């Protein structure tokens, strides 16, 4: 009797030790996926609020004297955009292959990347036009100092990586179309060509990808 009781106790202890640990991996994976989806939905909510939120005002000057507020640049990102970006980044940290979070992050950063790219092009063109020619007197005009911006990586390279991750995780056409459109806007024709090739593989019954 005592032997059977001891055997039963050992069996119960062994089951208690092995049961939760066996479910732990599944629960952990499901928990991470659940967290990623929750954070993605949270980011979508902030992104929608950002669409109608007012632009942030320019920062106050240090002295407040002799400065024209109209000449000060407003912050590049709305607070709602920053909250959305934070949520999308956390979602991707929990689940890097979350297709919707990658696509949403790319869509959020794309307009900023396009504006930065256009501003850089304009600055280079202006610098080329204002470069003194041989024989021209040197200009003493002060060089304008750009307004400080929040250090957010909104580079074309980051946006393209996010679109490409969405393409890999989503077999549909939407992320491919958005990758191509963005890549063309920022002069990344290599990424646009890669997107067109992917579109040919995904849309086989239509001549449209060939026309594009």
Short mmCIF file of C-alpha atoms in Angstrom, two decimals:
data_model
loop_
_atom_site.label_atom_id
_atom_site.label_comp_id
_atom_site.label_asym_id
_atom_site.label_seq_id
_atom_site.Cartn_x
_atom_site.Cartn_y
_atom_site.Cartn_z
CA UNK A 1 0.00 0.00 0.00
CA UNK A 2 2.77 2.35 0.95
CA UNK A 3 4.59 1.45 -2.27
CA UNK A 4 1.55 2.28 -4.40
CA UNK A 5 1.08 5.61 -2.55
CA UNK A 6 4.69 6.56 -3.16
CA UNK A 7 4.38 5.67 -6.85
CA UNK A 8 1.23 7.81 -7.14
CA UNK A 9 2.92 10.78 -5.48
CA UNK A 10 5.91 10.55 -7.83
CA UNK A 11 3.60 10.36 -10.84
CA UNK A 12 1.71 13.46 -9.75
CA UNK A 13 4.94 15.39 -9.15
CA UNK A 14 6.32 14.33 -12.53
CA UNK A 15 3.12 15.39 -14.28
CA UNK A 16 3.13 18.75 -12.51
CA UNK A 17 6.72 19.38 -13.58
CA UNK A 18 6.37 18.30 -17.20
CA UNK A 19 2.86 19.62 -17.99
CA UNK A 20 3.31 23.39 -17.66
CA UNK A 21 6.75 23.34 -19.26
CA UNK A 22 5.41 21.48 -22.27
CA UNK A 23 2.64 24.07 -22.72
CA UNK A 24 4.97 26.94 -21.96
CA UNK A 25 6.50 27.05 -25.43
CA UNK A 26 3.12 27.13 -27.15
CA UNK A 27 1.75 29.65 -24.69
CA UNK A 28 4.84 31.82 -25.08
CA UNK A 29 4.61 31.76 -28.87
CA UNK A 30 0.90 32.45 -28.78
CA UNK A 31 1.48 35.19 -26.24
CA UNK A 32 4.04 36.92 -28.44
CA UNK A 33 1.73 36.71 -31.45
CA UNK A 34 -1.12 38.07 -29.35
CA UNK A 35 1.04 40.92 -28.09
CA UNK A 36 2.13 41.73 -31.64
CA UNK A 37 -1.48 41.88 -32.85
CA UNK A 38 -2.55 44.02 -29.90
CA UNK A 39 0.33 46.44 -30.46
CA UNK A 40 -0.40 46.55 -34.18
CA UNK A 41 -4.04 47.47 -33.54
CA UNK A 42 -2.90 50.08 -31.03
CA UNK A 43 -0.57 51.56 -33.65
CA UNK A 44 -3.39 51.65 -36.20
CA UNK A 45 -5.52 53.59 -33.74
CA UNK A 46 -2.79 56.20 -33.26
CA UNK A 47 -2.14 56.38 -37.01
CA UNK A 48 -5.82 57.13 -37.65
CA UNK A 49 -5.76 59.86 -35.00
CA UNK A 50 -2.68 61.34 -36.67
CA UNK A 51 -4.58 61.75 -39.95
CA UNK A 52 -6.82 64.44 -38.45
CA UNK A 53 -4.52 65.77 -35.71
CA UNK A 54 -3.19 69.32 -36.17
CA UNK A 55 0.42 69.90 -37.06
CA UNK A 56 2.61 70.53 -34.01
CA UNK A 57 3.58 74.18 -33.47
CA UNK A 58 7.15 75.40 -33.96
CA UNK A 59 9.37 75.11 -30.88
CA UNK A 60 9.81 78.25 -28.78
CA UNK A 61 13.01 80.21 -29.27
CA UNK A 62 15.70 80.30 -26.64
CA UNK A 63 15.62 84.07 -26.20
CA UNK A 64 12.24 84.97 -27.62
CA UNK A 65 13.72 88.22 -28.95
CA UNK A 66 14.44 89.04 -32.56
CA UNK A 67 13.00 85.77 -33.88
CA UNK A 68 10.18 85.41 -36.37
CA UNK A 69 8.08 82.38 -35.35
CA UNK A 70 6.98 81.93 -38.96
CA UNK A 71 10.59 81.16 -39.90
CA UNK A 72 10.92 78.35 -37.38
CA UNK A 73 10.29 74.82 -38.61
CA UNK A 74 7.62 72.79 -36.89
CA UNK A 75 8.54 69.30 -35.67
CA UNK A 76 8.49 66.77 -38.46
CA UNK A 77 6.35 64.15 -36.70
CA UNK A 78 3.05 64.60 -34.95
CA UNK A 79 2.91 63.14 -31.43
CA UNK A 80 0.26 60.68 -32.65
CA UNK A 81 2.60 59.50 -35.40
CA UNK A 82 5.34 58.89 -32.88
CA UNK A 83 2.97 56.85 -30.70
CA UNK A 84 1.91 54.82 -33.73
CA UNK A 85 5.52 54.27 -34.74
CA UNK A 86 6.40 53.10 -31.23
CA UNK A 87 3.53 50.59 -31.23
CA UNK A 88 4.45 49.22 -34.68
CA UNK A 89 8.09 48.82 -33.64
CA UNK A 90 7.08 46.95 -30.48
CA UNK A 91 4.77 44.72 -32.51
CA UNK A 92 7.61 43.85 -34.88
CA UNK A 93 9.94 43.22 -31.96
CA UNK A 94 7.44 40.62 -30.74
CA UNK A 95 6.78 39.20 -34.23
CA UNK A 96 9.20 40.38 -36.95
CA UNK A 97 7.21 38.74 -39.76
CA UNK A 98 3.92 40.46 -38.89
CA UNK A 99 2.86 41.47 -42.42
CA UNK A 100 0.35 44.15 -41.45
CA UNK A 101 2.68 45.81 -38.94
CA UNK A 102 5.50 45.98 -41.50
CA UNK A 103 3.14 47.46 -44.08
CA UNK A 104 1.68 49.97 -41.61
CA UNK A 105 5.13 51.08 -40.46
CA UNK A 106 6.24 51.58 -44.07
CA UNK A 107 3.06 53.51 -44.90
CA UNK A 108 3.58 55.73 -41.85
CA UNK A 109 7.19 56.59 -42.69
CA UNK A 110 6.85 56.77 -46.48
CA UNK A 111 5.54 60.38 -46.72
CA UNK A 112 8.34 61.59 -44.45
CA UNK A 113 10.95 59.72 -46.48
CA UNK A 114 9.59 61.20 -49.72
CA UNK A 115 9.67 64.74 -48.28
CA UNK A 116 13.22 64.26 -47.02
CA UNK A 117 14.33 62.91 -50.39
CA UNK A 118 12.74 65.86 -52.21
CA UNK A 119 14.33 68.33 -49.77
CA UNK A 120 17.75 66.76 -50.27
CA UNK A 121 17.37 66.99 -54.05
CA UNK A 122 16.34 70.63 -53.80
CA UNK A 123 19.23 71.41 -51.46
CA UNK A 124 21.72 69.83 -53.86
CA UNK A 125 20.27 71.73 -56.81
CA UNK A 126 20.33 75.00 -54.87
CA UNK A 127 23.92 74.38 -53.82
CA UNK A 128 24.90 73.70 -57.42
CA UNK A 129 23.22 76.92 -58.63
CA UNK A 130 24.75 79.04 -55.86
CA UNK A 131 28.25 77.62 -56.27
CA UNK A 132 30.49 80.59 -57.21
CA UNK A 133 31.84 80.47 -60.72
CA UNK A 134 35.42 81.26 -61.57
CA UNK A 135 35.99 84.99 -61.32
CA UNK A 136 32.90 85.68 -59.20
CA UNK A 137 33.49 87.38 -55.85
CA UNK A 138 33.02 85.17 -52.82
CA UNK A 139 29.64 85.55 -51.16
CA UNK A 140 29.48 86.56 -47.51
CA UNK A 141 25.84 85.52 -47.15
CA UNK A 142 25.27 83.44 -44.00
CA UNK A 143 24.51 79.78 -44.46
CA UNK A 144 21.06 78.81 -43.20
CA UNK A 145 21.07 76.32 -40.35
CA UNK A 146 18.37 73.66 -40.66
CA UNK A 147 15.94 73.36 -37.81
CA UNK A 148 16.52 70.38 -35.51
CA UNK A 149 14.31 67.37 -36.19
CA UNK A 150 13.38 64.37 -34.08
CA UNK A 151 15.86 61.57 -34.67
CA UNK A 152 13.55 59.09 -36.39
CA UNK A 153 14.93 56.81 -39.08
CA UNK A 154 12.63 57.64 -41.98
CA UNK A 155 15.22 56.87 -44.64
CA UNK A 156 14.14 55.36 -47.96
CA UNK A 157 16.22 52.30 -47.12
CA UNK A 158 14.25 51.63 -43.93
CA UNK A 159 10.90 52.08 -45.66
CA UNK A 160 11.92 49.74 -48.48
CA UNK A 161 13.03 47.11 -45.95
CA UNK A 162 9.64 47.32 -44.25
CA UNK A 163 7.78 47.01 -47.55
CA UNK A 164 9.96 44.06 -48.55
CA UNK A 165 9.24 42.34 -45.22
CA UNK A 166 5.53 42.86 -45.82
CA UNK A 167 5.92 41.40 -49.32
CA UNK A 168 7.58 38.29 -47.92
CA UNK A 169 4.90 37.78 -45.29
CA UNK A 170 1.86 38.64 -47.42
CA UNK A 171 1.16 36.70 -50.64
CA UNK A 172 -1.20 39.40 -51.89
CA UNK A 173 -0.54 42.22 -54.30
CA UNK A 174 -0.98 45.29 -52.07
CA UNK A 175 2.50 45.39 -50.46
CA UNK A 176 4.15 44.86 -53.85
CA UNK A 177 2.26 47.76 -55.42
CA UNK A 178 3.16 50.06 -52.53
CA UNK A 179 6.82 49.01 -52.67
CA UNK A 180 6.99 49.85 -56.37
CA UNK A 181 5.22 53.20 -55.99
CA UNK A 182 7.47 54.29 -53.12
CA UNK A 183 10.68 53.09 -54.73
CA UNK A 184 9.96 55.12 -57.87
CA UNK A 185 9.26 58.28 -55.82
CA UNK A 186 12.63 58.10 -54.07
CA UNK A 187 14.70 57.09 -57.07
CA UNK A 188 15.30 53.49 -55.97
CA UNK A 189 14.72 51.94 -59.37
CA UNK A 190 16.49 48.74 -58.31
CA UNK A 191 13.83 48.11 -55.66
CA UNK A 192 11.09 49.07 -58.12
CA UNK A 193 12.44 46.58 -60.66
CA UNK A 194 12.56 43.87 -58.01
CA UNK A 195 8.96 44.67 -57.11
CA UNK A 196 7.88 44.42 -60.74
CA UNK A 197 9.51 41.01 -61.04
CA UNK A 198 7.65 39.87 -57.93
CA UNK A 199 4.43 41.21 -59.39
CA UNK A 200 4.98 39.10 -62.52
CA UNK A 201 5.22 36.02 -60.32
CA UNK A 202 2.07 36.85 -58.38
CA UNK A 203 -0.21 38.11 -61.17
CA UNK A 204 0.20 35.53 -63.90
CA UNK A 205 -3.18 35.80 -65.64
CA UNK A 206 -2.90 39.49 -66.50
CA UNK A 207 -0.81 41.53 -68.92
CA UNK A 208 -0.88 44.54 -66.56
CA UNK A 209 2.42 43.76 -64.78
CA UNK A 210 4.15 43.58 -68.17
CA UNK A 211 2.68 46.92 -69.15
CA UNK A 212 3.82 48.44 -65.88
#
